[in-house]
Structures are given as structure tokens and as C-alpha cells.
Amino acid sequence: MNTVVLAAQDPTLADFGKDPWWLVLGKIVFAFAFGLLATLLGVWFERRVVGRMAVRPGPNQVGPFGLLQTLADGLKMAFKEDILPRAADKVVFFFAPTISVISAVTALSVIPFGPSVSIFGHWTPLQVTDVPVAVLVILACSSMGVYGIVLGGWASGSTYPLLGGLRSSAQMISYEVAMGLSIVAVFMTAGTMSTSGIVAAQGDATRLSIGGFELPTPGWYAILLLPSFIIFFIAMVGETNRAPFDLPEAESELVAGFMTEYSSLKFALFMLSEYVAMVSMSAVTTTLFLGGWRAPWPITLWSGANDGWWPMLWFFGKVILLVFVFVWLRGTLPRLRYDQFMRFGWKVLLPINLVWILVLAGLRSIEDWQTRDRLLVTAVGAGVLLLATLFWPSRKKQPKPSPQEQADSRPYGSFPLPPMDLQVPPSPRTKRVVAEREPANVVAGSESREV
């Protein structure tokens, strides 16, 4: 009987679509409330953590521990004057912030918050819905969110917002590819694109057979697929426009980026979409790589750790930990230059991801081989990869010409340069005569005396 209950704890695709309408509505309201409440607490959490890192208190006046400061800021934004630029496209300018918010909140619909539980006599998963391609739904929502930024920058009718919107589109193209490829490793290992199925696949520990002995290893893909987890997290920070990858805003270069012309509630919606996206992507990372709602290792020694409503506590704890990492990055790392950001995405993350997927596919294809053959093939592959890394041709740096050579190579008629030795000869027109002065308390003449 105990085995049947434990098996029912893991939702499957067959468990969805059977709930009454009031239960479905309750799940939708819960997911939406979770996004909004997490945003309010996330803003307070970020300001408090960054304040502590900067050795200052942060918000601590409005409400206990300053918890109502974000609510007060939201009310202040609501009563501010709503300014509409004269050259703006009114319809697109109005709907652009809502696109970003809706896309960020929709991603929470396929996130499993917990196992199957009993709610007023109905056995139902703690998840709004699930489909065989749920992870692709998350990627689609992440891609749609950039439309709000691009359209908001274009509809403002100003140069700086347009540049910020174009930067966001280039940023999405660069890092959406790396994010999608990092999830391919999860598909290959779990054998499904369903979020509930991926969480269930991480429930059992993987066993490695070495020398006739079976060694249990952690089931979390953050450990088994460590390169994919690192690449996914870096790409996720770039997708959510968070520091050090907040180039669409770039206050030091583009004022406030795509939000320059926005004010009042429209500005609040853009701000809301950023924090909802941060929380939703933290939930996605928890689902794909950190075991979802399953308890971490020391807590799993308790037999009821993954039963009932307790898994929601482990899920929210992991999400808060990832949000703290977001805040930590903002408080410690400076913003990257635009060319550095693009180069890092295309020339570092993408090649590493492709090589890692190739290696993982090779390891998956030899799983059914004998232990001796697997070790031999793995050793040969590792040796080839090591030799290729050691003897990979590197680009030789061209010798930098001296300042005199650079000056000699300039075309005829160029602007004149100062002397290379930085010693400017004195001009004959500005001869300076330095007169010798007597002390102020001494009167000139032979009968001088002190006054």
C-alpha cells in the first residue's frame, strides 16, 4: 500500500486534464499570485542584500524590516504623471510592457511546484498544466518576452530607447541558442520534454558500475550535467537582462535603454516583468537541474520528505537561493562591454556547448557496451581531446608597431602630431622675463630698514 502512495506522488501527463474548473482556476490564481508576491519580495530582498554588501541598512522604515517599501514604491509609481511622447506609437507604446509581463508569468504555468496532493478530496498535481513539450513552451515564453522590449524601444520614437531595444534583440539571439543547446543534454538524459517527467527522472540516484561495483551518484542534473548547468545559468542571466548582462538598459551609455520614455504604471510593468522573469527562470532552473520539488540529500533521509505539502518548501528554498545568486552577481560584477558580451556568447559558450553535447551523445551510445570496451573508448576519446587541446593552432599576435612607425605610416595631409619624445621646444614669441623681487618687508634703497 505504501508503494502505491509513493508512486502516485510523481505526476504524469495522464494526471492532467481531469481537474474540475474551480481547481484549475485556483491553480492559475496561485501561479499568478506567486509571480506577483515573489516580485514584491524580490525587490525588497535585492535592496536589502545589496545594502548589506555595501555596508548600509537598505529599506527598513516602511513596515516591519521595510517589507512594505516595495508596495509603497508601487503606489508612488501609480500616482505619478503618465507622460506619452509626441512621436510615440500610442497603441504599441501601451501594449509593449504587458507583452513582457504576460510572457514572464505564462512560463510559470508548466512549472511543477510539488507532487500530487489531495485538495478537498481531489487528487491533483501541484502544477497548472503539463504537455509533452513543456520545456519548449518555456523557451517560447522567454523568446516572446523580448518583443515587449523591442517594441517598447521602437514605439517610444526616440534614439536611445531604439538602441536599447536593438541591443536586447541581439542579446536574445546570442544567448537563446546557448540556452536551448544546454537543455538538449537534459532531454537526452531524461528522455522527455515534460517538466514533471524531468523532475521524476531526477528522483532516483544514478548508479555507476566501476570494477564490478555499483556506486550511487546524485540524480540532480546540475551535478551529472555540470557543463550544461553552468552554460544554462549564464545564458539565463543574459536572457533576463540582469547585471552584468543588463546591456539593453545600460544606464551609463543609453540613459535607461528601452525604458527611457516610460513613466508611471508602464514603467512599473517593465520593472515587474524583469523580476517575474528572474523568479520564473529560477524556477525553471530548479526544475531542470536541481531536482524540482524534491528535497536535497540530507533531508531525503527522512522518509516523508517528498510526501504531501513539504516539497513546496524545498522548491521555494531552491528558488530563493537562485534569486540570491542573481542579486549577488549584481552586487559584485561590473557590466560587460557590448563586444565582450557578444564574443562570450558566440565564441565561448556555443562551441563548448556543442562539444559537450557531442561527448554526451557518445557516452549515451556506448551505455550497452561491456565495461572494458567503454573504458577503452572513453580513454581514447579523452586522449584525442587532450591532444587536440594541446596542439590546437593559436593565432600569433602581430607585433605592435612603435609610435614612430605609426606616425610614419599615416597618409599625406593628416593632422599634424606633436613630437614623439613629448618635449616641446620653447616658442620664440613667448619669452618670459622673470624679475627678481625683494622681500615685501624690505624698502628698496641704501637707507632701507625694516618696517
Short mmCIF file of C-alpha atoms in Angstrom, two decimals:
data_model
loop_
_atom_site.label_atom_id
_atom_site.label_comp_id
_atom_site.label_asym_id
_atom_site.label_seq_id
_atom_site.Cartn_x
_atom_site.Cartn_y
_atom_site.Cartn_z
CA MET A 1 0.00 0.00 0.00
CA ASN A 2 2.88 2.32 0.80
CA THR A 3 4.38 1.65 -2.63
CA VAL A 4 1.14 2.72 -4.35
CA VAL A 5 1.05 6.04 -2.49
CA LEU A 6 4.68 6.82 -3.32
CA ALA A 7 4.11 6.01 -6.99
CA ALA A 8 1.14 8.37 -7.06
CA GLN A 9 3.31 11.18 -5.72
CA ASP A 10 5.04 11.58 -9.11
CA PRO A 11 2.62 13.22 -11.57
CA THR A 12 2.47 12.03 -15.16
CA LEU A 13 0.90 13.50 -18.27
CA ALA A 14 -2.16 11.29 -17.70
CA ASP A 15 -2.88 13.10 -14.42
CA PHE A 16 -3.62 16.43 -16.13
CA GLY A 17 -6.89 17.49 -17.71
CA LYS A 18 -9.08 15.82 -15.09
CA ASP A 19 -9.45 18.63 -12.54
CA PRO A 20 -12.75 20.49 -12.00
CA TRP A 21 -12.95 24.09 -13.20
CA TRP A 22 -12.64 25.61 -9.72
CA LEU A 23 -9.44 23.67 -9.06
CA VAL A 24 -7.91 24.76 -12.38
CA LEU A 25 -8.87 28.37 -11.62
CA GLY A 26 -7.32 28.09 -8.17
CA LYS A 27 -4.04 26.82 -9.65
CA ILE A 28 -3.93 29.70 -12.14
CA VAL A 29 -4.58 32.26 -9.40
CA PHE A 30 -1.89 30.65 -7.23
CA ALA A 31 0.73 30.77 -10.02
CA PHE A 32 -0.14 34.40 -10.80
CA ALA A 33 -0.09 35.38 -7.11
CA PHE A 34 3.23 33.60 -6.68
CA GLY A 35 4.73 35.66 -9.51
CA LEU A 36 3.45 38.97 -8.12
CA LEU A 37 4.28 38.22 -4.50
CA ALA A 38 7.74 36.96 -5.44
CA THR A 39 8.30 40.21 -7.33
CA LEU A 40 7.35 42.37 -4.32
CA LEU A 41 9.55 40.35 -2.00
CA GLY A 42 12.28 40.06 -4.64
CA VAL A 43 12.70 43.83 -4.93
CA TRP A 44 12.88 44.14 -1.13
CA PHE A 45 15.24 41.17 -0.94
CA GLU A 46 17.57 42.62 -3.57
CA ARG A 47 17.73 46.05 -1.95
CA ARG A 48 18.40 44.55 1.47
CA VAL A 49 21.10 42.15 0.24
CA VAL A 50 22.86 44.76 -1.90
CA GLY A 51 22.63 47.17 1.03
CA ARG A 52 24.26 44.63 3.32
CA MET A 53 27.00 44.06 0.74
CA ALA A 54 27.57 47.83 0.60
CA VAL A 55 27.59 48.05 4.42
CA ARG A 56 24.35 50.04 4.68
CA PRO A 57 20.94 49.08 6.08
CA GLY A 58 18.76 49.29 2.96
CA PRO A 59 14.98 49.85 3.24
CA ASN A 60 13.94 49.45 6.87
CA GLN A 61 11.37 52.16 7.61
CA VAL A 62 8.09 51.26 5.86
CA GLY A 63 6.61 48.22 7.58
CA PRO A 64 8.47 45.62 9.64
CA PHE A 65 12.01 45.23 8.30
CA GLY A 66 11.00 47.51 5.41
CA LEU A 67 8.79 44.81 3.84
CA LEU A 68 6.18 47.34 2.69
CA GLN A 69 8.72 49.59 0.95
CA THR A 70 8.14 47.92 -2.43
CA LEU A 71 4.36 48.31 -2.05
CA ALA A 72 4.85 52.00 -1.24
CA ASP A 73 7.06 52.42 -4.31
CA GLY A 74 4.38 50.79 -6.45
CA LEU A 75 1.72 53.17 -5.16
CA LYS A 76 4.04 56.10 -5.76
CA MET A 77 4.52 55.00 -9.39
CA ALA A 78 0.77 54.65 -9.85
CA PHE A 79 0.16 58.28 -8.84
CA LYS A 80 2.98 59.71 -10.94
CA GLU A 81 2.18 61.56 -14.14
CA ASP A 82 1.90 59.29 -17.18
CA ILE A 83 3.84 61.01 -19.97
CA LEU A 84 3.28 59.99 -23.59
CA PRO A 85 5.95 61.16 -26.06
CA ARG A 86 4.58 63.10 -29.00
CA ALA A 87 6.38 60.91 -31.58
CA ALA A 88 5.38 57.61 -29.95
CA ASP A 89 3.11 54.97 -31.45
CA LYS A 90 0.34 55.09 -28.83
CA VAL A 91 -1.03 51.55 -29.27
CA VAL A 92 2.33 49.74 -29.33
CA PHE A 93 3.71 52.03 -26.62
CA PHE A 94 0.83 50.99 -24.35
CA PHE A 95 0.88 47.22 -25.00
CA ALA A 96 4.66 46.66 -25.05
CA PRO A 97 5.03 46.40 -21.23
CA THR A 98 2.10 43.99 -20.99
CA ILE A 99 3.75 41.63 -23.50
CA SER A 100 6.81 41.28 -21.28
CA VAL A 101 4.71 40.69 -18.14
CA ILE A 102 2.39 38.13 -19.75
CA SER A 103 5.30 36.19 -21.25
CA ALA A 104 7.11 36.03 -17.90
CA VAL A 105 4.02 34.90 -15.96
CA THR A 106 2.95 32.32 -18.58
CA ALA A 107 6.19 30.39 -18.09
CA LEU A 108 5.04 29.53 -14.55
CA SER A 109 2.08 27.54 -15.92
CA VAL A 110 4.20 24.47 -16.69
CA ILE A 111 6.38 24.59 -13.56
CA PRO A 112 5.71 21.78 -11.03
CA PHE A 113 5.52 23.31 -7.55
CA GLY A 114 5.12 19.95 -5.84
CA PRO A 115 3.89 16.35 -6.20
CA SER A 116 0.32 15.12 -6.38
CA VAL A 117 -1.68 16.03 -3.28
CA SER A 118 -5.27 15.84 -2.12
CA ILE A 119 -7.18 19.17 -2.30
CA PHE A 120 -10.74 18.95 -0.96
CA GLY A 121 -10.88 15.27 -1.86
CA HIS A 122 -9.42 15.67 -5.38
CA TRP A 123 -6.03 14.07 -6.05
CA THR A 124 -4.21 16.57 -8.28
CA PRO A 125 -0.64 17.64 -9.14
CA LEU A 126 0.62 20.97 -7.81
CA GLN A 127 1.07 22.25 -11.35
CA VAL A 128 -1.23 24.24 -13.63
CA THR A 129 -0.67 22.03 -16.66
CA ASP A 130 1.91 19.91 -18.42
CA VAL A 131 2.42 18.93 -22.05
CA PRO A 132 4.92 16.63 -23.80
CA VAL A 133 6.87 19.70 -24.97
CA ALA A 134 6.58 21.82 -21.80
CA VAL A 135 10.21 22.94 -21.91
CA LEU A 136 9.67 24.30 -25.43
CA VAL A 137 6.78 26.33 -24.01
CA ILE A 138 9.20 27.87 -21.52
CA LEU A 139 11.66 28.71 -24.30
CA ALA A 140 8.87 30.24 -26.36
CA CYS A 141 7.79 32.44 -23.44
CA SER A 142 11.38 33.53 -22.90
CA SER A 143 11.69 34.42 -26.58
CA MET A 144 8.39 36.29 -26.65
CA GLY A 145 9.41 38.46 -23.71
CA VAL A 146 11.98 40.26 -25.85
CA TYR A 147 9.24 41.51 -28.16
CA GLY A 148 7.97 43.77 -25.39
CA ILE A 149 11.43 45.29 -25.03
CA VAL A 150 11.99 45.74 -28.76
CA LEU A 151 8.52 47.15 -29.39
CA GLY A 152 8.77 49.43 -26.37
CA GLY A 153 12.04 50.86 -27.63
CA TRP A 154 10.75 51.28 -31.18
CA ALA A 155 7.38 52.77 -30.22
CA SER A 156 8.99 55.43 -27.99
CA GLY A 157 10.04 57.45 -31.04
CA SER A 158 13.46 58.22 -29.55
CA THR A 159 17.00 57.18 -30.37
CA TYR A 160 18.19 55.84 -27.03
CA PRO A 161 15.17 53.53 -26.48
CA LEU A 162 15.54 52.22 -30.04
CA LEU A 163 19.21 51.38 -29.44
CA GLY A 164 18.31 49.63 -26.19
CA GLY A 165 15.63 47.57 -27.94
CA LEU A 166 18.03 46.55 -30.70
CA ARG A 167 20.59 45.53 -28.13
CA SER A 168 18.05 43.29 -26.44
CA SER A 169 17.23 41.52 -29.72
CA ALA A 170 20.92 40.87 -30.40
CA GLN A 171 21.32 39.67 -26.83
CA MET A 172 18.39 37.26 -27.16
CA ILE A 173 19.69 35.80 -30.42
CA SER A 174 23.15 35.29 -28.92
CA TYR A 175 22.10 33.59 -25.70
CA GLU A 176 18.87 31.86 -26.69
CA VAL A 177 20.94 29.45 -28.80
CA ALA A 178 23.25 28.62 -25.91
CA MET A 179 20.29 28.16 -23.56
CA GLY A 180 18.47 25.85 -25.99
CA LEU A 181 21.55 23.70 -26.56
CA SER A 182 22.19 23.35 -22.83
CA ILE A 183 18.68 21.91 -22.41
CA VAL A 184 19.36 19.32 -25.13
CA ALA A 185 21.55 17.45 -22.66
CA VAL A 186 18.61 17.32 -20.25
CA PHE A 187 16.37 15.88 -22.97
CA MET A 188 18.95 13.24 -23.84
CA THR A 189 19.34 12.16 -20.22
CA ALA A 190 15.72 12.32 -19.06
CA GLY A 191 14.18 11.05 -22.29
CA THR A 192 11.29 13.53 -22.11
CA MET A 193 10.48 17.23 -22.53
CA SER A 194 7.75 17.17 -19.89
CA THR A 195 8.68 19.16 -16.80
CA SER A 196 7.03 16.69 -14.45
CA GLY A 197 8.84 13.86 -16.24
CA ILE A 198 12.21 15.63 -15.88
CA VAL A 199 11.63 16.06 -12.13
CA ALA A 200 10.68 12.40 -11.82
CA ALA A 201 13.83 11.37 -13.74
CA GLN A 202 15.97 13.17 -11.16
CA GLY A 203 14.30 11.35 -8.27
CA ASP A 204 16.38 8.18 -8.37
CA ALA A 205 20.13 8.18 -7.93
CA THR A 206 22.14 7.09 -10.95
CA ARG A 207 24.38 4.06 -10.35
CA LEU A 208 27.81 3.76 -11.93
CA SER A 209 29.37 0.33 -12.42
CA ILE A 210 33.14 0.52 -11.86
CA GLY A 211 35.18 -2.65 -11.50
CA GLY A 212 32.13 -4.73 -10.74
CA PHE A 213 30.94 -2.40 -8.01
CA GLU A 214 27.87 -0.18 -8.29
CA LEU A 215 28.35 3.32 -6.87
CA PRO A 216 25.32 5.57 -6.35
CA THR A 217 25.66 9.11 -7.70
CA PRO A 218 23.38 12.14 -7.25
CA GLY A 219 20.38 12.28 -9.55
CA TRP A 220 20.36 16.06 -9.99
CA TYR A 221 21.34 17.14 -13.48
CA ALA A 222 23.23 20.11 -12.03
CA ILE A 223 25.85 17.53 -10.97
CA LEU A 224 25.52 14.94 -13.73
CA LEU A 225 25.37 17.60 -16.46
CA LEU A 226 27.55 20.25 -14.85
CA PRO A 227 28.69 21.95 -18.10
CA SER A 228 25.07 22.28 -19.26
CA PHE A 229 24.04 23.70 -15.89
CA ILE A 230 26.78 26.36 -15.93
CA ILE A 231 26.03 27.38 -19.52
CA PHE A 232 22.28 27.45 -18.86
CA PHE A 233 22.68 29.67 -15.82
CA ILE A 234 24.95 32.13 -17.66
CA ALA A 235 22.53 32.27 -20.60
CA MET A 236 19.62 32.71 -18.18
CA VAL A 237 21.25 35.78 -16.66
CA GLY A 238 21.67 37.19 -20.16
CA GLU A 239 18.07 36.37 -21.09
CA THR A 240 16.65 38.20 -18.07
CA ASN A 241 18.74 41.33 -18.74
CA ARG A 242 20.32 41.17 -15.32
CA ALA A 243 23.74 42.52 -14.35
CA PRO A 244 26.42 42.02 -15.55
CA PHE A 245 24.46 41.45 -18.78
CA ASP A 246 21.96 44.33 -18.49
CA LEU A 247 23.05 45.86 -21.79
CA PRO A 248 19.53 46.78 -23.04
CA GLU A 249 19.33 49.26 -20.16
CA ALA A 250 22.99 50.33 -19.88
CA GLU A 251 22.38 53.44 -17.80
CA SER A 252 25.93 54.66 -18.32
CA GLU A 253 25.55 54.56 -22.11
CA LEU A 254 21.87 54.71 -23.07
CA VAL A 255 20.33 56.56 -20.09
CA ALA A 256 17.75 53.85 -19.22
CA GLY A 257 17.69 52.00 -22.53
CA PHE A 258 14.29 50.94 -23.82
CA MET A 259 12.57 52.34 -20.69
CA THR A 260 13.81 55.92 -21.13
CA GLU A 261 10.45 57.34 -22.26
CA TYR A 262 8.28 55.25 -19.92
CA SER A 263 6.78 56.52 -16.67
CA SER A 264 4.13 55.72 -14.09
CA LEU A 265 2.48 52.28 -14.32
CA LYS A 266 4.04 51.43 -17.68
CA PHE A 267 7.50 51.75 -16.17
CA ALA A 268 6.30 49.66 -13.21
CA LEU A 269 5.15 46.92 -15.61
CA PHE A 270 8.59 46.73 -17.23
CA MET A 271 10.16 46.57 -13.79
CA LEU A 272 7.64 43.90 -12.78
CA SER A 273 8.41 41.82 -15.89
CA GLU A 274 12.14 41.82 -15.10
CA TYR A 275 11.64 40.44 -11.59
CA VAL A 276 8.94 37.97 -12.64
CA ALA A 277 11.28 36.70 -15.36
CA MET A 278 14.05 36.36 -12.78
CA VAL A 279 11.83 34.32 -10.47
CA SER A 280 10.34 32.20 -13.27
CA MET A 281 13.76 31.38 -14.74
CA SER A 282 14.97 30.46 -11.25
CA ALA A 283 12.00 28.09 -11.04
CA VAL A 284 12.89 26.66 -14.48
CA THR A 285 16.49 26.09 -13.37
CA THR A 286 15.25 24.37 -10.22
CA THR A 287 13.01 22.12 -12.31
CA LEU A 288 15.56 21.17 -14.95
CA PHE A 289 18.76 20.86 -12.93
CA LEU A 290 18.11 20.95 -9.15
CA GLY A 291 15.58 18.14 -8.79
CA GLY A 292 12.49 20.36 -8.81
CA TRP A 293 10.40 19.97 -5.68
CA ARG A 294 12.43 17.03 -4.36
CA ALA A 295 14.33 17.51 -1.12
CA PRO A 296 18.14 17.78 -1.12
CA TRP A 297 20.28 14.95 0.20
CA PRO A 298 20.39 15.32 3.97
CA ILE A 299 16.62 15.83 4.14
CA THR A 300 15.95 12.75 1.99
CA LEU A 301 17.00 10.58 4.94
CA TRP A 302 13.55 11.40 6.30
CA SER A 303 11.07 9.05 4.66
CA GLY A 304 8.32 11.67 4.34
CA ALA A 305 10.49 14.43 2.86
CA ASN A 306 8.89 14.19 -0.59
CA ASP A 307 5.32 13.50 0.52
CA GLY A 308 2.40 15.86 0.94
CA TRP A 309 2.98 19.60 1.03
CA TRP A 310 6.57 19.53 2.25
CA PRO A 311 8.07 19.52 -1.29
CA MET A 312 6.75 23.06 -1.87
CA LEU A 313 9.06 24.23 0.90
CA TRP A 314 12.11 22.64 -0.76
CA PHE A 315 11.07 24.11 -4.13
CA PHE A 316 10.71 27.65 -2.79
CA GLY A 317 14.00 27.32 -0.90
CA LYS A 318 15.87 26.47 -4.11
CA VAL A 319 14.21 29.36 -5.95
CA ILE A 320 15.19 31.82 -3.22
CA LEU A 321 18.76 30.53 -3.34
CA LEU A 322 18.96 31.15 -7.10
CA VAL A 323 17.44 34.62 -6.70
CA PHE A 324 20.15 35.34 -4.15
CA VAL A 325 22.76 34.37 -6.76
CA PHE A 326 21.15 36.89 -9.17
CA VAL A 327 21.44 39.60 -6.52
CA TRP A 328 24.95 38.52 -5.63
CA LEU A 329 26.08 38.91 -9.24
CA ARG A 330 24.57 42.40 -9.43
CA GLY A 331 26.33 43.50 -6.26
CA THR A 332 29.78 42.20 -7.22
CA LEU A 333 30.36 42.16 -11.00
CA PRO A 334 30.63 45.20 -13.30
CA ARG A 335 28.74 45.39 -16.58
CA LEU A 336 30.43 43.79 -19.57
CA ARG A 337 31.24 45.73 -22.69
CA TYR A 338 28.95 45.00 -25.62
CA ASP A 339 31.64 43.39 -27.78
CA GLN A 340 32.81 41.27 -24.83
CA PHE A 341 29.26 40.08 -24.25
CA MET A 342 28.71 39.08 -27.88
CA ARG A 343 32.11 37.40 -28.13
CA PHE A 344 31.50 35.42 -24.96
CA GLY A 345 28.18 34.09 -26.26
CA TRP A 346 29.24 33.12 -29.77
CA LYS A 347 32.91 32.18 -29.34
CA VAL A 348 32.91 30.61 -25.86
CA LEU A 349 29.51 29.29 -24.76
CA LEU A 350 28.35 27.99 -28.14
CA PRO A 351 31.47 25.92 -29.04
CA ILE A 352 31.75 24.48 -25.52
CA ASN A 353 28.08 23.52 -25.62
CA LEU A 354 28.40 21.77 -28.98
CA VAL A 355 31.47 19.80 -27.87
CA TRP A 356 29.76 18.80 -24.62
CA ILE A 357 26.65 17.56 -26.43
CA LEU A 358 28.84 15.54 -28.80
CA VAL A 359 30.67 13.96 -25.86
CA LEU A 360 27.42 13.21 -24.03
CA ALA A 361 25.88 11.63 -27.14
CA GLY A 362 28.94 9.41 -27.48
CA LEU A 363 28.71 8.32 -23.85
CA ARG A 364 25.00 7.57 -24.23
CA SER A 365 25.64 5.45 -27.33
CA ILE A 366 28.09 3.12 -25.53
CA GLU A 367 26.00 2.53 -22.41
CA ASP A 368 25.16 -1.03 -23.51
CA TRP A 369 28.77 -1.99 -24.19
CA GLN A 370 30.88 -4.05 -21.83
CA THR A 371 32.79 -2.26 -19.09
CA ARG A 372 36.20 -2.89 -20.67
CA ASP A 373 35.15 -1.58 -24.06
CA ARG A 374 33.54 1.52 -22.53
CA LEU A 375 36.66 2.36 -20.54
CA LEU A 376 38.83 1.87 -23.63
CA VAL A 377 36.70 4.08 -25.85
CA THR A 378 36.42 6.74 -23.13
CA ALA A 379 40.18 6.77 -22.60
CA VAL A 380 40.87 7.05 -26.34
CA GLY A 381 38.35 9.88 -26.70
CA ALA A 382 39.80 11.74 -23.72
CA GLY A 383 43.30 11.35 -25.14
CA VAL A 384 42.27 12.67 -28.54
CA LEU A 385 40.52 15.63 -26.92
CA LEU A 386 43.59 16.38 -24.77
CA LEU A 387 45.93 16.24 -27.77
CA ALA A 388 43.62 18.47 -29.80
CA THR A 389 43.57 20.98 -26.96
CA LEU A 390 47.35 20.97 -26.56
CA PHE A 391 48.23 21.23 -30.25
CA TRP A 392 45.38 23.46 -31.37
CA PRO A 393 46.92 26.21 -33.52
CA SER A 394 46.77 29.54 -31.80
CA ARG A 395 46.67 32.86 -33.57
CA LYS A 396 50.01 34.61 -33.36
CA LYS A 397 49.79 38.15 -32.18
CA GLN A 398 51.08 40.68 -34.66
CA PRO A 399 53.92 42.80 -33.28
CA LYS A 400 52.62 46.18 -32.27
CA PRO A 401 54.30 48.99 -34.26
CA SER A 402 56.16 51.64 -32.37
CA PRO A 403 54.70 55.15 -32.07
CA GLN A 404 57.21 56.46 -34.62
CA GLU A 405 56.24 53.72 -37.11
CA GLN A 406 52.58 54.54 -36.63
CA ALA A 407 53.34 58.21 -37.26
CA ASP A 408 55.35 57.42 -40.40
CA SER A 409 52.56 55.24 -41.81
CA ARG A 410 49.96 57.98 -41.68
CA PRO A 411 48.74 59.24 -45.08
CA TYR A 412 49.92 62.53 -46.51
CA GLY A 413 47.96 65.55 -45.34
CA SER A 414 46.96 64.09 -41.98
CA PHE A 415 46.56 66.24 -38.92
CA PRO A 416 50.00 67.17 -37.51
CA LEU A 417 51.23 65.24 -34.50
CA PRO A 418 53.23 66.53 -31.54
CA PRO A 419 56.83 65.34 -31.15
CA MET A 420 57.12 61.68 -30.18
CA ASP A 421 59.53 62.48 -27.34
CA LEU A 422 56.90 64.79 -25.79
CA GLN A 423 59.48 67.57 -25.44
CA VAL A 424 58.08 70.73 -26.97
CA PRO A 425 60.72 73.38 -27.77
CA PRO A 426 60.06 76.84 -26.34
CA SER A 427 58.41 79.29 -28.70
CA PRO A 428 60.47 82.41 -29.58
CA ARG A 429 57.32 84.51 -29.36
CA THR A 430 56.65 83.84 -25.71
CA LYS A 431 59.85 84.81 -23.99
CA ARG A 432 59.23 85.20 -20.30
CA VAL A 433 61.29 87.60 -18.18
CA VAL A 434 61.38 86.65 -14.52
CA ALA A 435 62.08 89.69 -12.36
CA GLU A 436 63.89 89.34 -9.10
CA ARG A 437 61.78 90.64 -6.25
CA GLU A 438 62.95 91.85 -2.92
CA PRO A 439 61.14 90.78 0.27
CA ALA A 440 57.88 92.61 0.88
CA ASN A 441 59.07 93.95 4.27
CA VAL A 442 62.26 95.48 2.88
CA VAL A 443 62.26 99.02 1.39
CA ALA A 444 64.49 99.47 -1.64
CA GLY A 445 67.39 101.90 -1.41
CA SER A 446 70.58 102.41 0.52
CA GLU A 447 68.80 103.61 3.71
CA SER A 448 66.40 100.73 3.86
CA ARG A 449 65.17 99.46 7.21
CA GLU A 450 62.56 97.07 8.42
CA VAL A 451 59.09 98.50 8.83
#
